[in-house]
Short mmCIF file of C-alpha atoms in Angstrom, two decimals:
data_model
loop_
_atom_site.label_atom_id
_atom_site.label_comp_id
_atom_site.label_asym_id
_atom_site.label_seq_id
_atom_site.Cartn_x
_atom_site.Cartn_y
_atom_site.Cartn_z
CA UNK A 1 42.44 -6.74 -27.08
CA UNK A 2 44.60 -9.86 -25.72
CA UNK A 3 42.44 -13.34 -26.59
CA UNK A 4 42.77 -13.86 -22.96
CA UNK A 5 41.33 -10.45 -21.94
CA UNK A 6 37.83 -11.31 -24.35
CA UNK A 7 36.11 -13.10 -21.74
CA UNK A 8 36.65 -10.61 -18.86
CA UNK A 9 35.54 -8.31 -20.55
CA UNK A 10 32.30 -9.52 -21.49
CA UNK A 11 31.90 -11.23 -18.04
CA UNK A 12 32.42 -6.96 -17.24
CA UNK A 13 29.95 -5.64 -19.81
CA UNK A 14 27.34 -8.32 -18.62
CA UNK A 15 27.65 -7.35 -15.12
CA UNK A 16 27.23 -3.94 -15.30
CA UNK A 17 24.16 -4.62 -17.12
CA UNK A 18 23.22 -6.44 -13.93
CA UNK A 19 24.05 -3.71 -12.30
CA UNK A 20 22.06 -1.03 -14.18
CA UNK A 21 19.10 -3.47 -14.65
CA UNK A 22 18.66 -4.31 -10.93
CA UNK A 23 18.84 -0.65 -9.85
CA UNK A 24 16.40 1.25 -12.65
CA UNK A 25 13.87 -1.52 -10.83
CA UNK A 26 15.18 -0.77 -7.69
CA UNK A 27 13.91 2.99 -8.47
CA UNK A 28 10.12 1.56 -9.88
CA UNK A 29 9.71 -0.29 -6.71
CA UNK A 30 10.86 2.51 -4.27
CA UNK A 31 8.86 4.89 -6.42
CA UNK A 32 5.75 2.32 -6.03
CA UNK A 33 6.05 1.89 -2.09
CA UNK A 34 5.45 5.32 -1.50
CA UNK A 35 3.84 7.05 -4.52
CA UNK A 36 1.17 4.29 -5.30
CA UNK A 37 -2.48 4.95 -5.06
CA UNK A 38 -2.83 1.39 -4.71
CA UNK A 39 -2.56 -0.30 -1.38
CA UNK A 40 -0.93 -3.93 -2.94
CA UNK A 41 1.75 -1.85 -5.48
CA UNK A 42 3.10 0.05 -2.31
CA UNK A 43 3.21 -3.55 -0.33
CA UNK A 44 5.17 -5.21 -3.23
CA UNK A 45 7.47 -1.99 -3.52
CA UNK A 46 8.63 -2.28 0.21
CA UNK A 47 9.79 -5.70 -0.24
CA UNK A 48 10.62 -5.52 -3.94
CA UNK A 49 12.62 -2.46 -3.04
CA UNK A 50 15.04 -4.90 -0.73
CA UNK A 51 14.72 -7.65 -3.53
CA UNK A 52 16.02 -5.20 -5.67
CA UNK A 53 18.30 -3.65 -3.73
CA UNK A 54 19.93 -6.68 -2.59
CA UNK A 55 20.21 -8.08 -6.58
CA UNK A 56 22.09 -4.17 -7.50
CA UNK A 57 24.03 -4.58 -4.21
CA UNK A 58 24.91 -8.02 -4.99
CA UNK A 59 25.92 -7.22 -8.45
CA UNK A 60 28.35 -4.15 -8.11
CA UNK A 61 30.09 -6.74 -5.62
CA UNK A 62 30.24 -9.12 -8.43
CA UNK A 63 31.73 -6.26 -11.13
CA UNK A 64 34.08 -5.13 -8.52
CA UNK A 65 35.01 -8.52 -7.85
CA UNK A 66 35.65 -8.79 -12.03
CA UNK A 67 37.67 -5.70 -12.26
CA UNK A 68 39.68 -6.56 -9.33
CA UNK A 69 40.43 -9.89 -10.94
CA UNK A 70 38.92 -11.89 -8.25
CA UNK A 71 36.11 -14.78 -9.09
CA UNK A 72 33.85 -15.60 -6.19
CA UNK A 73 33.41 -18.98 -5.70
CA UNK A 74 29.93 -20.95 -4.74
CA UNK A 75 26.30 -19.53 -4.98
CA UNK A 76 26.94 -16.18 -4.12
CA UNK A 77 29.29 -16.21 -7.10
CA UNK A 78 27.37 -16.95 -9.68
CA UNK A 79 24.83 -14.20 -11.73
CA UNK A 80 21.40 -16.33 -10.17
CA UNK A 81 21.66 -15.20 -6.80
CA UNK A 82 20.10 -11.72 -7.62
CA UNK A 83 17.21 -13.38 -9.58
CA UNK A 84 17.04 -15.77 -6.63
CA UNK A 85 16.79 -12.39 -4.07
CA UNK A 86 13.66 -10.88 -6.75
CA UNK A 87 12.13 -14.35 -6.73
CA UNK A 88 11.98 -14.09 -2.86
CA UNK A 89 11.20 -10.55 -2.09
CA UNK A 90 10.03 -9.42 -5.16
CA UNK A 91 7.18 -12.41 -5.89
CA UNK A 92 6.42 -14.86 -3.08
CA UNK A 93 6.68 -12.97 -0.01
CA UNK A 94 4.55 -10.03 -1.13
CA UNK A 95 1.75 -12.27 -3.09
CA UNK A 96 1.58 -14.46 0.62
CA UNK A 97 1.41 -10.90 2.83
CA UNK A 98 -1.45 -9.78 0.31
CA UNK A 99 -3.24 -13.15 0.61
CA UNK A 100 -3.16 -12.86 4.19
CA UNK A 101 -3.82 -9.11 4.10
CA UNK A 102 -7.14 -9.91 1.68
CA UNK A 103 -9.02 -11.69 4.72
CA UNK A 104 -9.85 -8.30 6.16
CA UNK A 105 -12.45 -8.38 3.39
CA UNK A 106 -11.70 -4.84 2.37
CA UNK A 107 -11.99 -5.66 -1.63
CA UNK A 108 -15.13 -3.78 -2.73
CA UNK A 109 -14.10 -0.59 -1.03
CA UNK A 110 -14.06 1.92 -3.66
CA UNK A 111 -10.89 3.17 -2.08
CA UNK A 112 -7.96 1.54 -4.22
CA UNK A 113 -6.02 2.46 -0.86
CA UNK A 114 -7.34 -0.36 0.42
CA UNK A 115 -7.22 -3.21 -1.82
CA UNK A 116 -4.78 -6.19 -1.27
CA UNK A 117 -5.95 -7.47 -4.63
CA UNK A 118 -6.68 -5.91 -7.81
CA UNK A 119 -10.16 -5.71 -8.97
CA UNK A 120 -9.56 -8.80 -11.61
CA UNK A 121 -8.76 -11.00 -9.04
CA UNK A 122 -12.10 -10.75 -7.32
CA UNK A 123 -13.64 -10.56 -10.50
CA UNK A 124 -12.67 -13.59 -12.03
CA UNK A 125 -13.81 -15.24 -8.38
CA UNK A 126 -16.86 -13.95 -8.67
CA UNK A 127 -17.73 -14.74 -12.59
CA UNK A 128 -16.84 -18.75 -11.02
CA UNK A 129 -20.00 -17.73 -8.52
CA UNK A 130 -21.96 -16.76 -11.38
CA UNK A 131 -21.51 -19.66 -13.26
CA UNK A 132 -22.07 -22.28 -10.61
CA UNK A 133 -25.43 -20.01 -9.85
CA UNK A 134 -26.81 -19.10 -13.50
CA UNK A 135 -24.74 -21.18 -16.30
CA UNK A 136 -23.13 -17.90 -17.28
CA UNK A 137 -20.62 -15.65 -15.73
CA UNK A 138 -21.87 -12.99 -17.43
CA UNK A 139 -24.88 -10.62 -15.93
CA UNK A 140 -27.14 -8.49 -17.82
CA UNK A 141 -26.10 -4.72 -16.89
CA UNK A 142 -28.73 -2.93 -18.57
CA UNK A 143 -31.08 -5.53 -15.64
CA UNK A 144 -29.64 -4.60 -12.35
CA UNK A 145 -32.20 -2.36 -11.66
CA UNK A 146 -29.55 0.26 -11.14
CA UNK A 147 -26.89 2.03 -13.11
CA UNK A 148 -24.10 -0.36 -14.37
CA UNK A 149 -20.71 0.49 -13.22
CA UNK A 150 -17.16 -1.05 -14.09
CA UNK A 151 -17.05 -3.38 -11.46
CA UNK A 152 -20.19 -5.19 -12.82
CA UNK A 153 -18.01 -6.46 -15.90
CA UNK A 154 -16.40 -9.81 -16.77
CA UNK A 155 -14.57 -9.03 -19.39
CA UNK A 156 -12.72 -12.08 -20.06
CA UNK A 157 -13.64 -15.51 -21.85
CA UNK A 158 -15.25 -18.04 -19.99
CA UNK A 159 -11.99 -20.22 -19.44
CA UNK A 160 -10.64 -17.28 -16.96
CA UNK A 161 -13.29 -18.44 -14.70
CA UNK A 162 -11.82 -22.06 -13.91
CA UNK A 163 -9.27 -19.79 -12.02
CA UNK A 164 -12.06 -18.77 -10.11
CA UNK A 165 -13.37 -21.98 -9.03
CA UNK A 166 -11.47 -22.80 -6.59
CA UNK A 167 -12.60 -19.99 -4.20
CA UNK A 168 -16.63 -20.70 -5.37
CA UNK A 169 -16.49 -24.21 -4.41
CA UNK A 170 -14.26 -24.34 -1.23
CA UNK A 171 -13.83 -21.02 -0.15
CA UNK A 172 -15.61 -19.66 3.05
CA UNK A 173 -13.38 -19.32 5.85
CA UNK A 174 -10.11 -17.57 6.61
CA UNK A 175 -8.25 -20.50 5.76
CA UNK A 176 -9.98 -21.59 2.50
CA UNK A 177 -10.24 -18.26 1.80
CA UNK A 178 -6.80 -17.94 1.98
CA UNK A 179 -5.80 -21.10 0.41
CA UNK A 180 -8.73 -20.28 -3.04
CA UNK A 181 -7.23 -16.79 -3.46
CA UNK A 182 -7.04 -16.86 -6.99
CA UNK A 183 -3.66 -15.76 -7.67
CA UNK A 184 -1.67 -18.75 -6.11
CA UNK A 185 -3.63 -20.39 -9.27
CA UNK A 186 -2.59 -18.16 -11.97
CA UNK A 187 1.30 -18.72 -10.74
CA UNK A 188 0.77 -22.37 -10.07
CA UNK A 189 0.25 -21.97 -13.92
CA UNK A 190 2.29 -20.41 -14.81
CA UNK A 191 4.98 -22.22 -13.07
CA UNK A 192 3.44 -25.83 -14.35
CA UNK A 193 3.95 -24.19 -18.18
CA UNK A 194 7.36 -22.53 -17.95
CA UNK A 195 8.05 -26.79 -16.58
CA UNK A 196 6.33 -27.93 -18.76
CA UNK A 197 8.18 -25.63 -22.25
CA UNK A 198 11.58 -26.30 -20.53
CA UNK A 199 11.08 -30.00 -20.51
CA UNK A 200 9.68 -30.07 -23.71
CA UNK A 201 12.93 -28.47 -25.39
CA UNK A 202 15.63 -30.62 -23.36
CA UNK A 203 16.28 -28.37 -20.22
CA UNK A 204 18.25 -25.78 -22.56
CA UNK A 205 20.89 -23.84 -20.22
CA UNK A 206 18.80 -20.31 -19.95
CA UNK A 207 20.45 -17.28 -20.31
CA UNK A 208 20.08 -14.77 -17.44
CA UNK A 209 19.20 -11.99 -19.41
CA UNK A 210 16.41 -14.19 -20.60
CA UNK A 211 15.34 -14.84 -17.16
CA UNK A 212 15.65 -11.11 -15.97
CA UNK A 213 12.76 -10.25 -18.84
CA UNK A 214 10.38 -12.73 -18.39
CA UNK A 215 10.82 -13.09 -14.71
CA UNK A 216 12.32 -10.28 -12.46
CA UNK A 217 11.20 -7.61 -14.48
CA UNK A 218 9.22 -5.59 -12.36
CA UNK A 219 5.75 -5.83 -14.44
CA UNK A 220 5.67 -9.40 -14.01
CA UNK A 221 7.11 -9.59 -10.14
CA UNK A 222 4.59 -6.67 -9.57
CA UNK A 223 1.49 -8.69 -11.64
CA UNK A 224 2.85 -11.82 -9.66
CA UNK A 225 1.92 -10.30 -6.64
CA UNK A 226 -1.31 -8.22 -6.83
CA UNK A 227 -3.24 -9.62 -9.78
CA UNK A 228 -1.91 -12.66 -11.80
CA UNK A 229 -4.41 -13.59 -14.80
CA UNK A 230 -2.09 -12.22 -17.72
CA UNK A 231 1.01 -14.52 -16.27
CA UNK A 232 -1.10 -17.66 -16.67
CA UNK A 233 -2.41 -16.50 -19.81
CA UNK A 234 1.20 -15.68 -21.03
CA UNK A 235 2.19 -19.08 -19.19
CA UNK A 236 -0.47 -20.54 -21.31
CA UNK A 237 1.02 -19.03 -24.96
CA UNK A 238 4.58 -19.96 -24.20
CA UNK A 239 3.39 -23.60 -23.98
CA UNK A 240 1.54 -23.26 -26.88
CA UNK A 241 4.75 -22.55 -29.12
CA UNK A 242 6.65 -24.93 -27.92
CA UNK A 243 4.28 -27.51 -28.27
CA UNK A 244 4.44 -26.19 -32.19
CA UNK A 245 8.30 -26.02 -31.77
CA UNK A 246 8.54 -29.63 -31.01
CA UNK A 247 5.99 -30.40 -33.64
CA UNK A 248 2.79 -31.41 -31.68
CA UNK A 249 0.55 -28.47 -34.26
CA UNK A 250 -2.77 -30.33 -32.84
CA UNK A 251 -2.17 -30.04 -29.12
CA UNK A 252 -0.79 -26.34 -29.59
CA UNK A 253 -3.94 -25.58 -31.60
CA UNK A 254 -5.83 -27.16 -27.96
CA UNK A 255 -3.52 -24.70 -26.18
CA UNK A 256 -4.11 -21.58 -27.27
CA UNK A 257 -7.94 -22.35 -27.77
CA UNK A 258 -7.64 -21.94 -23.86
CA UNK A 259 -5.49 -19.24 -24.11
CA UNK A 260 -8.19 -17.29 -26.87
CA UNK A 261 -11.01 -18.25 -24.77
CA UNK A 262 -9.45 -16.89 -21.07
CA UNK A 263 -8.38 -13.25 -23.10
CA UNK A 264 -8.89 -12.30 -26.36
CA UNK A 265 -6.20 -9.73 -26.85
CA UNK A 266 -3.89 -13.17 -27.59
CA UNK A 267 -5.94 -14.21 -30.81
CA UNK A 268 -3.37 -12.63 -33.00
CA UNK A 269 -1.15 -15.73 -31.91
CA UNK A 270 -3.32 -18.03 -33.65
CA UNK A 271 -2.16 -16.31 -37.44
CA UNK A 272 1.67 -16.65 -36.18
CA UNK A 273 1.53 -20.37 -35.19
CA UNK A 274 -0.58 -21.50 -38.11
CA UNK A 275 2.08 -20.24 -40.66
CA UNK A 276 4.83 -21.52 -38.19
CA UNK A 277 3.34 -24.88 -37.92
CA UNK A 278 2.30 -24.64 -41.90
CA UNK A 279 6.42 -24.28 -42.35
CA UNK A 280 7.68 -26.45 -40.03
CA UNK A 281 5.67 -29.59 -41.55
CA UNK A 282 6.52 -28.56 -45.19
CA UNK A 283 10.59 -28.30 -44.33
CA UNK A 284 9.84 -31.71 -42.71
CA UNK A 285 8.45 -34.11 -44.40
CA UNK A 286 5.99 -32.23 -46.55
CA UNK A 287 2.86 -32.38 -44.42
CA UNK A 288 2.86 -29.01 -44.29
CA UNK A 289 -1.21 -28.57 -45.11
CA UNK A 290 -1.95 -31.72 -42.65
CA UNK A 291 -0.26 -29.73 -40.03
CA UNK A 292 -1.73 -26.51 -40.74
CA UNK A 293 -5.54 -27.91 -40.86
CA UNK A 294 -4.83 -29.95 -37.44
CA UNK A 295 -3.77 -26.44 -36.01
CA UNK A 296 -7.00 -25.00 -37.36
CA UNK A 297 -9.06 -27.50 -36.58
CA UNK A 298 -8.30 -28.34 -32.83
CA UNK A 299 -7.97 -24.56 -32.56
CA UNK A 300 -11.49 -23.74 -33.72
CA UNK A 301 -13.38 -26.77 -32.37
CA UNK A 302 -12.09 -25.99 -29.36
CA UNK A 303 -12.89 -22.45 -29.06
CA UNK A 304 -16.13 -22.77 -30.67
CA UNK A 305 -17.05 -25.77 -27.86
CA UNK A 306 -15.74 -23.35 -25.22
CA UNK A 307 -17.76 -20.54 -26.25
CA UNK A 308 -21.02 -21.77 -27.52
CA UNK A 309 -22.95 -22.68 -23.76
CA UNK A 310 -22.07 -19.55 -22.06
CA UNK A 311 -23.31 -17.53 -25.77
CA UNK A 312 -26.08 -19.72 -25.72
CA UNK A 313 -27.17 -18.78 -21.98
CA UNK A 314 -26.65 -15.15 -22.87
CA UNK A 315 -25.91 -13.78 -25.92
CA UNK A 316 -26.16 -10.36 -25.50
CA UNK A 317 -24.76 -10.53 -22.00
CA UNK A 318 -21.45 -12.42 -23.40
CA UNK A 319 -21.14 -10.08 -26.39
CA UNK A 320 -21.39 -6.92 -23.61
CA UNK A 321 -18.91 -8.24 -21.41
CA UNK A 322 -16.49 -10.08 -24.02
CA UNK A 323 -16.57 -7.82 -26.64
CA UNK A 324 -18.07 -4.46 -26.75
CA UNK A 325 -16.64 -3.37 -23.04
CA UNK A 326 -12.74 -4.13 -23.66
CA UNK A 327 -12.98 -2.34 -27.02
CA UNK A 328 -14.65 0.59 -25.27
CA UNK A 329 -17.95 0.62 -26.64
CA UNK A 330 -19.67 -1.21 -23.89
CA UNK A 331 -22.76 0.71 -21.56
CA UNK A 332 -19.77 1.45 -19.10
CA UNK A 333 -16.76 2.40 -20.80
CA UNK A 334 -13.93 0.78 -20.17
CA UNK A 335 -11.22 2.20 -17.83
CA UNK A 336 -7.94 0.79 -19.00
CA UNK A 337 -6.68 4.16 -20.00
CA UNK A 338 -2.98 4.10 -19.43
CA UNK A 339 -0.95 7.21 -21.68
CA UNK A 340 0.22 4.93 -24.04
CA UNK A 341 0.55 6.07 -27.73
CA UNK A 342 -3.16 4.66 -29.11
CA UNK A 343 -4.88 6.24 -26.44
CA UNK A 344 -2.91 9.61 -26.19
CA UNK A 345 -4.26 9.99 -29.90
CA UNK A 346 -7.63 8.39 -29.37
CA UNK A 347 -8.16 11.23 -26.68
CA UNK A 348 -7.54 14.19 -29.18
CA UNK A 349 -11.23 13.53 -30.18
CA UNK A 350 -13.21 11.34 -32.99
CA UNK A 351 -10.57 11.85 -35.73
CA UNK A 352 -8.43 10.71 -33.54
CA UNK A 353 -9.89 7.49 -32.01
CA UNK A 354 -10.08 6.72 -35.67
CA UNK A 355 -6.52 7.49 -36.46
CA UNK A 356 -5.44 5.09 -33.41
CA UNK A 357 -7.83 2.29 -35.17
CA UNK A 358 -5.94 3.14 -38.46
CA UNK A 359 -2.63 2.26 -36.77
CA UNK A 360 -3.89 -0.62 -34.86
CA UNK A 361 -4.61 -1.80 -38.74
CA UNK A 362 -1.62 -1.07 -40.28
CA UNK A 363 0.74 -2.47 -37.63
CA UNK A 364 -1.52 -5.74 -38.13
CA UNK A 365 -1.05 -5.43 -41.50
CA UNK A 366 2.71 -5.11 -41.12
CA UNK A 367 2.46 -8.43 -39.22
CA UNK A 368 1.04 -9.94 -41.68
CA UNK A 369 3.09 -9.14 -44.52
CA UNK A 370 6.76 -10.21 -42.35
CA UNK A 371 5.26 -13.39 -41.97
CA UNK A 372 4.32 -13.58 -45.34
CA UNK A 373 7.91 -12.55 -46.46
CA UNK A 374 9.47 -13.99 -43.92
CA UNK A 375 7.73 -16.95 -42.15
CA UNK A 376 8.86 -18.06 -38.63
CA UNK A 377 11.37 -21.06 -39.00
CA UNK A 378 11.78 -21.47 -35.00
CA UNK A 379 10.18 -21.52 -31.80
CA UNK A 380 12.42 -18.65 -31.34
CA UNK A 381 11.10 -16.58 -34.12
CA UNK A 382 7.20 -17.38 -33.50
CA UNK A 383 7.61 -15.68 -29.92
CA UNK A 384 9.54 -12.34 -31.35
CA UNK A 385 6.81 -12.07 -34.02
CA UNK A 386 4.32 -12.47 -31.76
CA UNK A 387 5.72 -10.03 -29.15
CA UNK A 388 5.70 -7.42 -31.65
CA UNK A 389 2.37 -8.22 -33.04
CA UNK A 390 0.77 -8.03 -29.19
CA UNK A 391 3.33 -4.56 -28.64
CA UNK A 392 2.19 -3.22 -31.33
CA UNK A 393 -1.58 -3.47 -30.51
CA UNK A 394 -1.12 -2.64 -26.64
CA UNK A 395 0.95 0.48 -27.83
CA UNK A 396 -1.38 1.45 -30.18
CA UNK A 397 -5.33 0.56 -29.16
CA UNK A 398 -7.40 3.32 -28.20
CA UNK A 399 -8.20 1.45 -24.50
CA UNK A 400 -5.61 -0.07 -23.41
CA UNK A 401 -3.02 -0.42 -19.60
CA UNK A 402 0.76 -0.56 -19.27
CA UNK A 403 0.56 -3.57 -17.35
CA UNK A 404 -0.30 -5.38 -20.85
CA UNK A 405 3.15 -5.01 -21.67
CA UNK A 406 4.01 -7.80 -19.58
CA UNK A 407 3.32 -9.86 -22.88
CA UNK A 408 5.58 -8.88 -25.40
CA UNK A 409 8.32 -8.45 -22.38
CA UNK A 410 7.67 -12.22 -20.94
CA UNK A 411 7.38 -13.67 -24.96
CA UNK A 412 11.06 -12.04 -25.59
CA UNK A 413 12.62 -13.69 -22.51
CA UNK A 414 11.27 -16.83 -23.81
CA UNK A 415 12.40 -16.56 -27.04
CA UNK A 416 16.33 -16.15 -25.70
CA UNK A 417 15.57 -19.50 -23.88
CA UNK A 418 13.86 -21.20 -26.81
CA UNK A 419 17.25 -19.95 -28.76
CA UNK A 420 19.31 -21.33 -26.69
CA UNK A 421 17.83 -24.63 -26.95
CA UNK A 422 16.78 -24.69 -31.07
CA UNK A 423 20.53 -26.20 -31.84
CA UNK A 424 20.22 -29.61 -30.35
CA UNK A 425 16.44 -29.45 -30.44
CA UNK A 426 14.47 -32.43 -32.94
CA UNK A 427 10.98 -33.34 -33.67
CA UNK A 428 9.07 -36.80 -31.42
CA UNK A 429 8.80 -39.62 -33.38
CA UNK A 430 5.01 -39.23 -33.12
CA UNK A 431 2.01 -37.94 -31.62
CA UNK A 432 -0.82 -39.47 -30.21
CA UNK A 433 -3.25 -41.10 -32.54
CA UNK A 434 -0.91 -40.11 -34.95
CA UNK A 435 2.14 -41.36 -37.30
CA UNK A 436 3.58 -38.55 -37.49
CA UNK A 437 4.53 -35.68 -35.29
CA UNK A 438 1.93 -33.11 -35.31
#
């Protein structure tokens, strides 16, 4: 091939991806408008149907374009504009028509029909009730003077409920209502960290494949829209790494305390980080153990200071709802039952439920020993590890959804972006309270 003729052809290759990308979500969100037991997945498939759409349609003008040797010029030339059209329809206009949709007050219906929100969202709102009420958003289930059911359960750490707070304290009326819903809080968060990551490595030039992973992929546009928590949370862990990436191990450790105390199916980040940040401060300056034991130390303090009231105020109420219910061995057991590999197994019977443990064991093991062998040396590398750590146990966990998948999907878009900024990418002089970067 003529030197010349290189860069067409990749410009080619990369826009039929575009092309092929845009329309297998195109089919998902067609599929969802009208196939959907849910009443908010067939609302975001209508409009994410046109966001897609428009982002295919767009595209296979932009590869024709390319083959034709044309270049269009301006905004509608350029890759963005279909991310820009799944931003739109795909994210913001659904999550507003399901806010608005939500005031008919139709949420505890057990008809999933008829829900503009998924049942975490008015979950989490309600565990902020609890708390303001009792000191604890957790109740007692074997107390209720009627048979627990799944509905009853918080099964989240007690940081989850800040997101909740908003609607306890000011809601009330349409427009509060409207204005508290909790999921313009777990995107407001997720926004602020994505900011907040991309500042922190220099404003690195972001590839759009990255972009079309974390972003328009239609697990996050559709979590966007109907539920939200695991964005923030995921929000939440991207921060944390590149707070390590840029050398500040203490305030990462502070990070993903928050992160480990809103969901605990993210504490497998903590091993990742504290080898990364253990690394990075030996190849430095040879603080590696300082770095390490801030890591640790914020990490655990923090948790621990978290945790300890709303244990204290109910111990076996937080150990119900925290523990024993997401690994299924609460009173209620837990629905998340998505035909994933660890649950098709699980379901065979005891043998194998204890198989899919085995697995979840060995793949942690597996972890363990390619970070042992081959520890993280970038902000890059700390995200794919940890993708594959939290694939592995979403794939494999006897109780477990789809939707989780969201994680390792988001945590690999970030780590194109973190590579594209690791080359001109150096250390602060310092960190607070510190003389040294941390």
């Amino acid at each position: 091939m003529a030197p010349g003729r290189a860069p067409e052809a990749r410009a080619t290759r990369l826009l039929g991806w575009d092309l092929l990308f845009y329309f297998g979500c195109f089919v998902f969100a067609f599929a969802s408008a009208f196939a959907s037991e849910f009443y908010g997945y067939r609302i975001w498939g209508a409009f994410a149907s046109v966001g897609y759409g428009l982002a295919a349609a767009h595209s296979a003008w932009l590869l024709l374009s390319a083959r034709a040797g044309r270049e269009p010029r301006g905004r509608l030339g350029s890759r963005w504009f279909g991310l820009a059209s799944v931003g739109l329809l795909a994210m913001i206009i659904p999550l507003a028509v399901l806010v608005i949709r939500r005031l008919t007050g139709v949420d505890w219906l057990v008809t999933p029909g008829s829900w503009a929100a998924q049942p975490e969202v008015w979950v989490i709102e309600r565990s902020a009730r609890l708390l303001l009420q009792h000191g604890t958003p957790y109740v007692d289930v074997t107390a209720l003077g009627r048979p627990p059911e799944v509905n009853d359960y918080t099964p989240y750490g007690p940081v989850m409920t800040v997101f909740g707070l908003p609607r306890a304290l000011f809601g009330g009326n349409p427009v509060t209502n409207a204005l508290t819903d909790a999921r313009w809080y777990f995107a407001l968060t997720a926004c602020l960290c994505v900011i907040a990551s991309l500042r922190m490595l220099k404003w690195p030039r972001i590839p759009v494949f990255a972009a079309q992973l974390a972003i328009a992929c239609p697990l996050t546009a559709l979590t966007w829209s109907v539920a939200g928590p695991d964005l923030a949370i995921v929000g939440l862990l991207v921060l944390a790494c590149a707070l390590a990436a840029t050398g500040r191990a203490g305030w990462s450790g502070l990070v993903l305390a928050l992160v480990i105390s809103a969901k605990l199916i993210v504490a497998p980040a903590a091993a990742v980080l504290a080898v990364y940040c253990y690394c990075r401060g030996r190849g430095e300056n040879g603080l590696g153990r300082a770095k390490l034991l801030r890591f640790v130390t914020t990490l655990v303090t923090t948790t621990v200071v978290l945790h300890l009231p709303v244990y204290l105020a109910g111990p076996k109420a937080f150990m119900e709802h925290v523990i024993r219910f997401p690994l299924g061995m609460g009173v209620v057991r837990s629905p998340a039952a998505s035909p994933l590999p660890g649950h098709l197994i699980a379901e065979t019977g005891p043998v194998g439920n204890v198989v899919s443990l085995v697995l979840v064991g060995a793949a942690a093991v597996a972890v363990l020993v390619w970070l042992g062998r081959r520890p993280p040396a970038t902000g890059s590398a700390v995200l794919v590890r940890i993708a594959v750590g939290l694939g592995a146990l979403i794939l494999l966990t006897p109780a477990t959804r789809y939707g989780y998948l969201v994680y390792p999907l988001v945590l690999l878009g970030a780590a194109l972006a973190f590579r594209a900024a690791e080359p001109g990418l150096r250390p602060p002089r310092s960190s607070p309270g510190t003389t040294t970067s941390s």
